[in-house]
Amino acid sequence: MSSAPSANRLITRLQHYVAFADDERAAIDAACAGPPLVVRQRRDLIREGDRPRGVNLILDGWAFRYKTLEDGRRQIIAFHLPGDLCDVHGYILREMDHSVGALTPVRYVEIARDQIEALAALGPRVSQALWWDGLTGAAIQREWTVNLGQRDALERLSHLFCELIFRLRTVGMVDGTRCEIPLTQTDLAEATGMTPVHVNRMVQELRSRNLIRWKGREFEALDLDGLCDVAMFNPAYLHLDHEGRHLDANG
């Protein structure tokens, strides 16, 4: 399975929005070069109510944003993949209004507020890339709202699988249509507003239609076009073909 070097996955992803000059890539690399932190599986990187010190960049592993009700019910509101910034503008908050947890063991770096601001001050390309990253996160959130409010169970689950494949592809973590998806049926239920039993039924339905193969962590879209059709999936909201990526470093 192909993969991009962990320290460069952020650059790989941001270059879907703009094309960087060598000094800009070097500055982003330097900002990501802090001592990596490690969080064990199912532990939190940061909790609701904590004061954020900077922006967390996922190097390896999967993380997730979530909200928990007083009675213990949990809603997963986002997945963070390698190369993702956990809310690029979140450092301005006085306290977190949600938690970020580790679905798998996670290795990450904390990019300090002054480093993010220094990157944005490098010039319009880096600043625009960071804004595009934040805007794409907001677009994903809107799509999840549509998922929960309008798509039926099979469409909902199919859409999430399609999104994950397209996002993993941007950072070189998909081989053809095969990738690792380290989610349990409970994780999927908490992200899609279904019960684990209902998720299991929908997974079996997708298997019976020969659309997916999923065993353990190994996931394959046997018919990605067919899966997209079931989900009514349009990847435009991921902004993977922004005009900036076709420009050279001089614009």
PDB file of C-alpha atoms in Angstrom:
ATOM      1  CA  MET A   1       0.000   0.000   0.000  1.00  0.00           C
ATOM      2  CA  SER A   2       1.490   3.347  -1.020  1.00  0.00           C
ATOM      3  CA  SER A   3       1.984   6.110   1.512  1.00  0.00           C
ATOM      4  CA  ALA A   4       3.515   9.560   1.730  1.00  0.00           C
ATOM      5  CA  PRO A   5       6.132  10.291   4.414  1.00  0.00           C
ATOM      6  CA  SER A   6       4.318  11.204   7.591  1.00  0.00           C
ATOM      7  CA  ALA A   7       5.962  14.618   7.989  1.00  0.00           C
ATOM      8  CA  ASN A   8       4.945  15.566   4.443  1.00  0.00           C
ATOM      9  CA  ARG A   9       1.318  14.430   4.457  1.00  0.00           C
ATOM     10  CA  LEU A  10       0.153  17.899   5.483  1.00  0.00           C
ATOM     11  CA  ILE A  11       2.025  19.417   2.529  1.00  0.00           C
ATOM     12  CA  THR A  12       0.691  16.703   0.239  1.00  0.00           C
ATOM     13  CA  ARG A  13      -2.845  17.573   1.275  1.00  0.00           C
ATOM     14  CA  LEU A  14      -2.451  21.361   1.245  1.00  0.00           C
ATOM     15  CA  GLN A  15      -1.001  21.215  -2.256  1.00  0.00           C
ATOM     16  CA  HIS A  16      -4.411  20.124  -3.478  1.00  0.00           C
ATOM     17  CA  TYR A  17      -5.353  23.758  -2.802  1.00  0.00           C
ATOM     18  CA  VAL A  18      -2.226  25.684  -3.857  1.00  0.00           C
ATOM     19  CA  ALA A  19       1.267  25.095  -5.239  1.00  0.00           C
ATOM     20  CA  PHE A  20       4.050  25.968  -2.779  1.00  0.00           C
ATOM     21  CA  ALA A  21       7.512  27.357  -3.412  1.00  0.00           C
ATOM     22  CA  ASP A  22      10.475  25.466  -1.943  1.00  0.00           C
ATOM     23  CA  ASP A  23      10.895  27.914   0.953  1.00  0.00           C
ATOM     24  CA  GLU A  24       7.210  27.591   1.826  1.00  0.00           C
ATOM     25  CA  ARG A  25       7.417  23.791   1.890  1.00  0.00           C
ATOM     26  CA  ALA A  26      10.532  24.068   4.066  1.00  0.00           C
ATOM     27  CA  ALA A  27       8.738  26.389   6.503  1.00  0.00           C
ATOM     28  CA  ILE A  28       5.776  24.014   6.787  1.00  0.00           C
ATOM     29  CA  ASP A  29       8.170  21.104   7.344  1.00  0.00           C
ATOM     30  CA  ALA A  30       9.915  23.078  10.091  1.00  0.00           C
ATOM     31  CA  ALA A  31       6.606  23.867  11.811  1.00  0.00           C
ATOM     32  CA  CYS A  32       5.781  20.137  11.808  1.00  0.00           C
ATOM     33  CA  ALA A  33       9.166  19.116  13.177  1.00  0.00           C
ATOM     34  CA  GLY A  34       8.385  19.462  16.876  1.00  0.00           C
ATOM     35  CA  PRO A  35       8.752  16.490  19.206  1.00  0.00           C
ATOM     36  CA  PRO A  36       5.979  14.015  18.408  1.00  0.00           C
ATOM     37  CA  LEU A  37       3.466  13.143  21.094  1.00  0.00           C
ATOM     38  CA  VAL A  38       1.815   9.733  21.378  1.00  0.00           C
ATOM     39  CA  VAL A  39      -1.673   8.951  22.647  1.00  0.00           C
ATOM     40  CA  ARG A  40      -2.884   5.429  23.214  1.00  0.00           C
ATOM     41  CA  GLN A  41      -5.955   4.051  21.506  1.00  0.00           C
ATOM     42  CA  ARG A  42      -9.264   5.331  22.932  1.00  0.00           C
ATOM     43  CA  ARG A  43      -7.564   8.078  24.955  1.00  0.00           C
ATOM     44  CA  ASP A  44      -8.119  11.811  24.433  1.00  0.00           C
ATOM     45  CA  LEU A  45      -5.737  14.264  22.823  1.00  0.00           C
ATOM     46  CA  ILE A  46      -7.735  17.149  24.275  1.00  0.00           C
ATOM     47  CA  ARG A  47     -11.034  17.322  26.153  1.00  0.00           C
ATOM     48  CA  GLU A  48     -14.031  19.604  26.117  1.00  0.00           C
ATOM     49  CA  GLY A  49     -13.335  22.480  28.504  1.00  0.00           C
ATOM     50  CA  ASP A  50      -9.540  22.345  28.031  1.00  0.00           C
ATOM     51  CA  ARG A  51      -7.759  25.451  26.760  1.00  0.00           C
ATOM     52  CA  PRO A  52      -6.097  24.711  23.388  1.00  0.00           C
ATOM     53  CA  ARG A  53      -2.407  25.603  23.241  1.00  0.00           C
ATOM     54  CA  GLY A  54      -2.018  25.230  19.492  1.00  0.00           C
ATOM     55  CA  VAL A  55      -3.118  23.116  16.544  1.00  0.00           C
ATOM     56  CA  ASN A  56      -2.678  19.357  16.604  1.00  0.00           C
ATOM     57  CA  LEU A  57      -1.348  17.764  13.398  1.00  0.00           C
ATOM     58  CA  ILE A  58      -2.005  14.035  13.064  1.00  0.00           C
ATOM     59  CA  LEU A  59       1.139  12.265  11.853  1.00  0.00           C
ATOM     60  CA  ASP A  60       0.023   8.653  12.175  1.00  0.00           C
ATOM     61  CA  GLY A  61      -3.202   6.988  13.260  1.00  0.00           C
ATOM     62  CA  TRP A  62      -6.846   8.068  13.274  1.00  0.00           C
ATOM     63  CA  ALA A  63      -8.446  10.557  15.643  1.00  0.00           C
ATOM     64  CA  PHE A  64     -12.019  11.784  15.968  1.00  0.00           C
ATOM     65  CA  ARG A  65     -13.944  14.789  17.238  1.00  0.00           C
ATOM     66  CA  TYR A  66     -16.922  14.050  19.445  1.00  0.00           C
ATOM     67  CA  LYS A  67     -19.540  15.408  21.821  1.00  0.00           C
ATOM     68  CA  THR A  68     -20.885  13.481  24.803  1.00  0.00           C
ATOM     69  CA  LEU A  69     -24.272  13.997  26.447  1.00  0.00           C
ATOM     70  CA  GLU A  70     -24.713  13.917  30.208  1.00  0.00           C
ATOM     71  CA  ASP A  71     -26.152  10.402  30.033  1.00  0.00           C
ATOM     72  CA  GLY A  72     -23.047   9.116  28.213  1.00  0.00           C
ATOM     73  CA  ARG A  73     -24.369   9.025  24.655  1.00  0.00           C
ATOM     74  CA  ARG A  74     -21.711  10.105  22.177  1.00  0.00           C
ATOM     75  CA  GLN A  75     -21.852  11.650  18.715  1.00  0.00           C
ATOM     76  CA  ILE A  76     -18.778  11.485  16.503  1.00  0.00           C
ATOM     77  CA  ILE A  77     -18.711  14.709  14.503  1.00  0.00           C
ATOM     78  CA  ALA A  78     -15.506  14.293  12.464  1.00  0.00           C
ATOM     79  CA  PHE A  79     -12.674  11.906  11.691  1.00  0.00           C
ATOM     80  CA  HIS A  80      -9.080  13.153  11.561  1.00  0.00           C
ATOM     81  CA  LEU A  81      -6.694  11.238   9.302  1.00  0.00           C
ATOM     82  CA  PRO A  82      -2.890  11.405   8.929  1.00  0.00           C
ATOM     83  CA  GLY A  83      -1.966  14.825   7.570  1.00  0.00           C
ATOM     84  CA  ASP A  84      -5.013  16.503   9.119  1.00  0.00           C
ATOM     85  CA  LEU A  85      -4.894  19.597  11.284  1.00  0.00           C
ATOM     86  CA  CYS A  86      -7.430  19.288  14.100  1.00  0.00           C
ATOM     87  CA  ASP A  87      -9.190  22.597  13.378  1.00  0.00           C
ATOM     88  CA  VAL A  88      -6.564  24.994  12.035  1.00  0.00           C
ATOM     89  CA  HIS A  89      -8.188  28.032  13.693  1.00  0.00           C
ATOM     90  CA  GLY A  90      -9.200  26.314  16.935  1.00  0.00           C
ATOM     91  CA  TYR A  91      -6.304  27.764  18.908  1.00  0.00           C
ATOM     92  CA  ILE A  92      -8.148  31.108  19.243  1.00  0.00           C
ATOM     93  CA  LEU A  93     -10.811  29.516  21.479  1.00  0.00           C
ATOM     94  CA  ARG A  94     -10.705  30.124  25.234  1.00  0.00           C
ATOM     95  CA  GLU A  95     -11.759  26.533  25.799  1.00  0.00           C
ATOM     96  CA  MET A  96     -12.640  23.504  23.704  1.00  0.00           C
ATOM     97  CA  ASP A  97     -16.345  22.967  22.987  1.00  0.00           C
ATOM     98  CA  HIS A  98     -15.743  19.335  22.005  1.00  0.00           C
ATOM     99  CA  SER A  99     -13.197  16.578  22.613  1.00  0.00           C
ATOM    100  CA  VAL A 100     -10.671  14.954  20.293  1.00  0.00           C
ATOM    101  CA  GLY A 101      -9.920  11.289  20.920  1.00  0.00           C
ATOM    102  CA  ALA A 102      -7.677   8.618  19.419  1.00  0.00           C
ATOM    103  CA  LEU A 103      -9.433   5.831  17.511  1.00  0.00           C
ATOM    104  CA  THR A 104      -6.083   4.076  17.090  1.00  0.00           C
ATOM    105  CA  PRO A 105      -2.716   4.818  18.668  1.00  0.00           C
ATOM    106  CA  VAL A 106      -2.010   8.347  17.420  1.00  0.00           C
ATOM    107  CA  ARG A 107       1.287  10.136  16.892  1.00  0.00           C
ATOM    108  CA  TYR A 108       0.918  13.886  16.512  1.00  0.00           C
ATOM    109  CA  VAL A 109       2.669  17.209  16.919  1.00  0.00           C
ATOM    110  CA  GLU A 110       1.307  20.337  18.509  1.00  0.00           C
ATOM    111  CA  ILE A 111       1.950  23.367  16.307  1.00  0.00           C
ATOM    112  CA  ALA A 112       2.067  26.450  18.500  1.00  0.00           C
ATOM    113  CA  ARG A 113      -0.126  29.469  17.836  1.00  0.00           C
ATOM    114  CA  ASP A 114       2.846  31.664  16.878  1.00  0.00           C
ATOM    115  CA  GLN A 115       4.039  29.045  14.386  1.00  0.00           C
ATOM    116  CA  ILE A 116       0.634  28.938  12.672  1.00  0.00           C
ATOM    117  CA  GLU A 117       0.559  32.727  12.527  1.00  0.00           C
ATOM    118  CA  ALA A 118       4.113  32.792  11.157  1.00  0.00           C
ATOM    119  CA  LEU A 119       3.140  30.330   8.425  1.00  0.00           C
ATOM    120  CA  ALA A 120       0.145  32.456   7.464  1.00  0.00           C
ATOM    121  CA  ALA A 121       2.423  35.503   7.311  1.00  0.00           C
ATOM    122  CA  LEU A 122       4.755  33.845   4.774  1.00  0.00           C
ATOM    123  CA  GLY A 123       2.551  34.959   1.914  1.00  0.00           C
ATOM    124  CA  PRO A 124      -0.808  34.505   0.235  1.00  0.00           C
ATOM    125  CA  ARG A 125      -0.280  30.920  -0.913  1.00  0.00           C
ATOM    126  CA  VAL A 126       0.278  29.478   2.567  1.00  0.00           C
ATOM    127  CA  SER A 127      -2.401  31.709   4.080  1.00  0.00           C
ATOM    128  CA  GLN A 128      -4.898  30.676   1.406  1.00  0.00           C
ATOM    129  CA  ALA A 129      -4.015  26.999   1.838  1.00  0.00           C
ATOM    130  CA  LEU A 130      -4.714  27.213   5.585  1.00  0.00           C
ATOM    131  CA  TRP A 131      -8.004  28.986   4.929  1.00  0.00           C
ATOM    132  CA  TRP A 132      -8.955  26.384   2.324  1.00  0.00           C
ATOM    133  CA  ASP A 133      -8.181  23.699   4.891  1.00  0.00           C
ATOM    134  CA  GLY A 134     -10.545  25.306   7.395  1.00  0.00           C
ATOM    135  CA  LEU A 135     -13.236  25.892   4.777  1.00  0.00           C
ATOM    136  CA  THR A 136     -13.007  22.288   3.607  1.00  0.00           C
ATOM    137  CA  GLY A 137     -13.472  21.133   7.201  1.00  0.00           C
ATOM    138  CA  ALA A 138     -16.616  23.252   7.389  1.00  0.00           C
ATOM    139  CA  ALA A 139     -17.819  21.811   4.060  1.00  0.00           C
ATOM    140  CA  ILE A 140     -17.334  18.278   5.379  1.00  0.00           C
ATOM    141  CA  GLN A 141     -19.355  19.210   8.455  1.00  0.00           C
ATOM    142  CA  ARG A 142     -22.203  20.496   6.257  1.00  0.00           C
ATOM    143  CA  GLU A 143     -22.152  17.260   4.274  1.00  0.00           C
ATOM    144  CA  TRP A 144     -22.353  15.253   7.498  1.00  0.00           C
ATOM    145  CA  THR A 145     -25.397  17.313   8.477  1.00  0.00           C
ATOM    146  CA  VAL A 146     -27.045  16.417   5.159  1.00  0.00           C
ATOM    147  CA  ASN A 147     -26.041  12.803   5.750  1.00  0.00           C
ATOM    148  CA  LEU A 148     -27.776  12.685   9.127  1.00  0.00           C
ATOM    149  CA  GLY A 149     -30.831  14.642   8.051  1.00  0.00           C
ATOM    150  CA  GLN A 150     -31.660  13.444   4.547  1.00  0.00           C
ATOM    151  CA  ARG A 151     -29.878  10.261   3.460  1.00  0.00           C
ATOM    152  CA  ASP A 152     -31.238   6.869   4.405  1.00  0.00           C
ATOM    153  CA  ALA A 153     -29.119   4.352   6.287  1.00  0.00           C
ATOM    154  CA  LEU A 154     -27.526   2.688   3.249  1.00  0.00           C
ATOM    155  CA  GLU A 155     -26.801   6.024   1.566  1.00  0.00           C
ATOM    156  CA  ARG A 156     -25.406   7.420   4.815  1.00  0.00           C
ATOM    157  CA  LEU A 157     -22.907   4.625   5.367  1.00  0.00           C
ATOM    158  CA  SER A 158     -21.920   4.482   1.697  1.00  0.00           C
ATOM    159  CA  HIS A 159     -21.298   8.225   1.687  1.00  0.00           C
ATOM    160  CA  LEU A 160     -18.998   7.996   4.692  1.00  0.00           C
ATOM    161  CA  PHE A 161     -16.996   5.189   3.065  1.00  0.00           C
ATOM    162  CA  CYS A 162     -16.658   7.206  -0.150  1.00  0.00           C
ATOM    163  CA  GLU A 163     -15.505  10.281   1.743  1.00  0.00           C
ATOM    164  CA  LEU A 164     -12.875   8.336   3.651  1.00  0.00           C
ATOM    165  CA  ILE A 165     -11.522   6.757   0.464  1.00  0.00           C
ATOM    166  CA  PHE A 166     -11.210  10.129  -1.280  1.00  0.00           C
ATOM    167  CA  ARG A 167      -9.594  11.763   1.744  1.00  0.00           C
ATOM    168  CA  LEU A 168      -7.124   8.912   2.270  1.00  0.00           C
ATOM    169  CA  ARG A 169      -6.276   8.985  -1.420  1.00  0.00           C
ATOM    170  CA  THR A 170      -5.119  12.610  -1.176  1.00  0.00           C
ATOM    171  CA  VAL A 171      -2.349  11.624   1.254  1.00  0.00           C
ATOM    172  CA  GLY A 172      -1.270   8.459  -0.559  1.00  0.00           C
ATOM    173  CA  MET A 173      -2.943   5.964   1.749  1.00  0.00           C
ATOM    174  CA  VAL A 174      -5.070   4.149  -0.848  1.00  0.00           C
ATOM    175  CA  ASP A 175      -3.811   1.377  -3.124  1.00  0.00           C
ATOM    176  CA  GLY A 176      -6.240   1.288  -6.030  1.00  0.00           C
ATOM    177  CA  THR A 177      -9.468   1.189  -4.059  1.00  0.00           C
ATOM    178  CA  ARG A 178      -7.981  -0.611  -1.039  1.00  0.00           C
ATOM    179  CA  CYS A 179      -7.176   1.089   2.243  1.00  0.00           C
ATOM    180  CA  GLU A 180      -7.259   0.619   5.993  1.00  0.00           C
ATOM    181  CA  ILE A 181     -10.403   1.714   7.820  1.00  0.00           C
ATOM    182  CA  PRO A 182      -9.828   1.006  11.543  1.00  0.00           C
ATOM    183  CA  LEU A 183     -13.407   1.700  12.624  1.00  0.00           C
ATOM    184  CA  THR A 184     -15.701  -0.522  14.639  1.00  0.00           C
ATOM    185  CA  GLN A 185     -19.412  -0.797  13.964  1.00  0.00           C
ATOM    186  CA  THR A 186     -19.949   1.240  17.135  1.00  0.00           C
ATOM    187  CA  ASP A 187     -17.727   4.007  15.742  1.00  0.00           C
ATOM    188  CA  LEU A 188     -19.731   4.000  12.517  1.00  0.00           C
ATOM    189  CA  ALA A 189     -22.978   4.034  14.472  1.00  0.00           C
ATOM    190  CA  GLU A 190     -21.886   7.068  16.495  1.00  0.00           C
ATOM    191  CA  ALA A 191     -20.852   8.884  13.313  1.00  0.00           C
ATOM    192  CA  THR A 192     -23.979   8.088  11.299  1.00  0.00           C
ATOM    193  CA  GLY A 193     -26.736   8.191  13.924  1.00  0.00           C
ATOM    194  CA  MET A 194     -27.551   4.492  13.662  1.00  0.00           C
ATOM    195  CA  THR A 195     -27.337   1.572  16.053  1.00  0.00           C
ATOM    196  CA  PRO A 196     -24.444  -0.890  15.693  1.00  0.00           C
ATOM    197  CA  VAL A 197     -26.978  -3.574  14.681  1.00  0.00           C
ATOM    198  CA  HIS A 198     -28.308  -1.360  11.888  1.00  0.00           C
ATOM    199  CA  VAL A 199     -24.757  -0.561  10.750  1.00  0.00           C
ATOM    200  CA  ASN A 200     -24.051  -4.282  10.547  1.00  0.00           C
ATOM    201  CA  ARG A 201     -27.123  -4.798   8.355  1.00  0.00           C
ATOM    202  CA  MET A 202     -26.035  -2.014   5.998  1.00  0.00           C
ATOM    203  CA  VAL A 203     -22.496  -3.395   5.769  1.00  0.00           C
ATOM    204  CA  GLN A 204     -23.924  -6.805   4.876  1.00  0.00           C
ATOM    205  CA  GLU A 205     -26.149  -5.178   2.245  1.00  0.00           C
ATOM    206  CA  LEU A 206     -23.150  -3.456   0.635  1.00  0.00           C
ATOM    207  CA  ARG A 207     -21.283  -6.764   0.672  1.00  0.00           C
ATOM    208  CA  SER A 208     -24.206  -8.606  -0.879  1.00  0.00           C
ATOM    209  CA  ARG A 209     -24.256  -6.073  -3.726  1.00  0.00           C
ATOM    210  CA  ASN A 210     -20.522  -6.720  -4.278  1.00  0.00           C
ATOM    211  CA  LEU A 211     -19.743  -3.071  -3.604  1.00  0.00           C
ATOM    212  CA  ILE A 212     -17.277  -3.533  -0.741  1.00  0.00           C
ATOM    213  CA  ARG A 213     -14.997  -6.064   0.886  1.00  0.00           C
ATOM    214  CA  TRP A 214     -14.129  -5.382   4.532  1.00  0.00           C
ATOM    215  CA  LYS A 215     -12.277  -7.718   6.860  1.00  0.00           C
ATOM    216  CA  GLY A 216     -10.618  -6.447  10.009  1.00  0.00           C
ATOM    217  CA  ARG A 217      -9.074  -3.130   9.010  1.00  0.00           C
ATOM    218  CA  GLU A 218      -8.657  -3.993   5.336  1.00  0.00           C
ATOM    219  CA  PHE A 219     -11.310  -2.252   3.241  1.00  0.00           C
ATOM    220  CA  GLU A 220     -11.778  -2.420  -0.522  1.00  0.00           C
ATOM    221  CA  ALA A 221     -14.352  -0.697  -2.694  1.00  0.00           C
ATOM    222  CA  LEU A 222     -15.003  -3.439  -5.249  1.00  0.00           C
ATOM    223  CA  ASP A 223     -17.107  -1.015  -7.297  1.00  0.00           C
ATOM    224  CA  LEU A 224     -16.295   2.549  -6.276  1.00  0.00           C
ATOM    225  CA  ASP A 225     -18.525   4.074  -8.940  1.00  0.00           C
ATOM    226  CA  GLY A 226     -21.393   1.889  -7.772  1.00  0.00           C
ATOM    227  CA  LEU A 227     -20.743   2.843  -4.141  1.00  0.00           C
ATOM    228  CA  CYS A 228     -20.750   6.537  -5.120  1.00  0.00           C
ATOM    229  CA  ASP A 229     -24.029   6.018  -6.970  1.00  0.00           C
ATOM    230  CA  VAL A 230     -25.675   4.458  -3.914  1.00  0.00           C
ATOM    231  CA  ALA A 231     -24.434   7.335  -1.753  1.00  0.00           C
ATOM    232  CA  MET A 232     -25.189  10.059  -4.314  1.00  0.00           C
ATOM    233  CA  PHE A 233     -21.612  11.085  -3.561  1.00  0.00           C
ATOM    234  CA  ASN A 234     -20.166  14.189  -5.191  1.00  0.00           C
ATOM    235  CA  PRO A 235     -16.585  14.878  -4.024  1.00  0.00           C
ATOM    236  CA  ALA A 236     -16.783  18.580  -4.939  1.00  0.00           C
ATOM    237  CA  TYR A 237     -17.202  19.532  -1.260  1.00  0.00           C
ATOM    238  CA  LEU A 238     -13.714  18.166  -0.549  1.00  0.00           C
ATOM    239  CA  HIS A 239     -12.246  20.794  -2.912  1.00  0.00           C
ATOM    240  CA  LEU A 240      -9.584  18.405  -4.214  1.00  0.00           C
ATOM    241  CA  ASP A 241      -9.241  20.127  -7.581  1.00  0.00           C
ATOM    242  CA  HIS A 242      -8.941  23.759  -6.556  1.00  0.00           C
ATOM    243  CA  GLU A 243      -7.449  25.949  -9.271  1.00  0.00           C
ATOM    244  CA  GLY A 244      -4.484  26.886  -7.093  1.00  0.00           C
ATOM    245  CA  ARG A 245      -2.898  23.449  -7.401  1.00  0.00           C
ATOM    246  CA  HIS A 246      -2.446  24.041 -11.155  1.00  0.00           C
ATOM    247  CA  LEU A 247      -0.466  27.237 -10.627  1.00  0.00           C
ATOM    248  CA  ASP A 248       3.302  27.325 -10.286  1.00  0.00           C
ATOM    249  CA  ALA A 249       4.965  28.993  -7.331  1.00  0.00           C
ATOM    250  CA  ASN A 250       4.803  32.351  -9.085  1.00  0.00           C
ATOM    251  CA  GLY A 251       1.036  32.069  -9.696  1.00  0.00           C
TER     252      GLY A 251
END
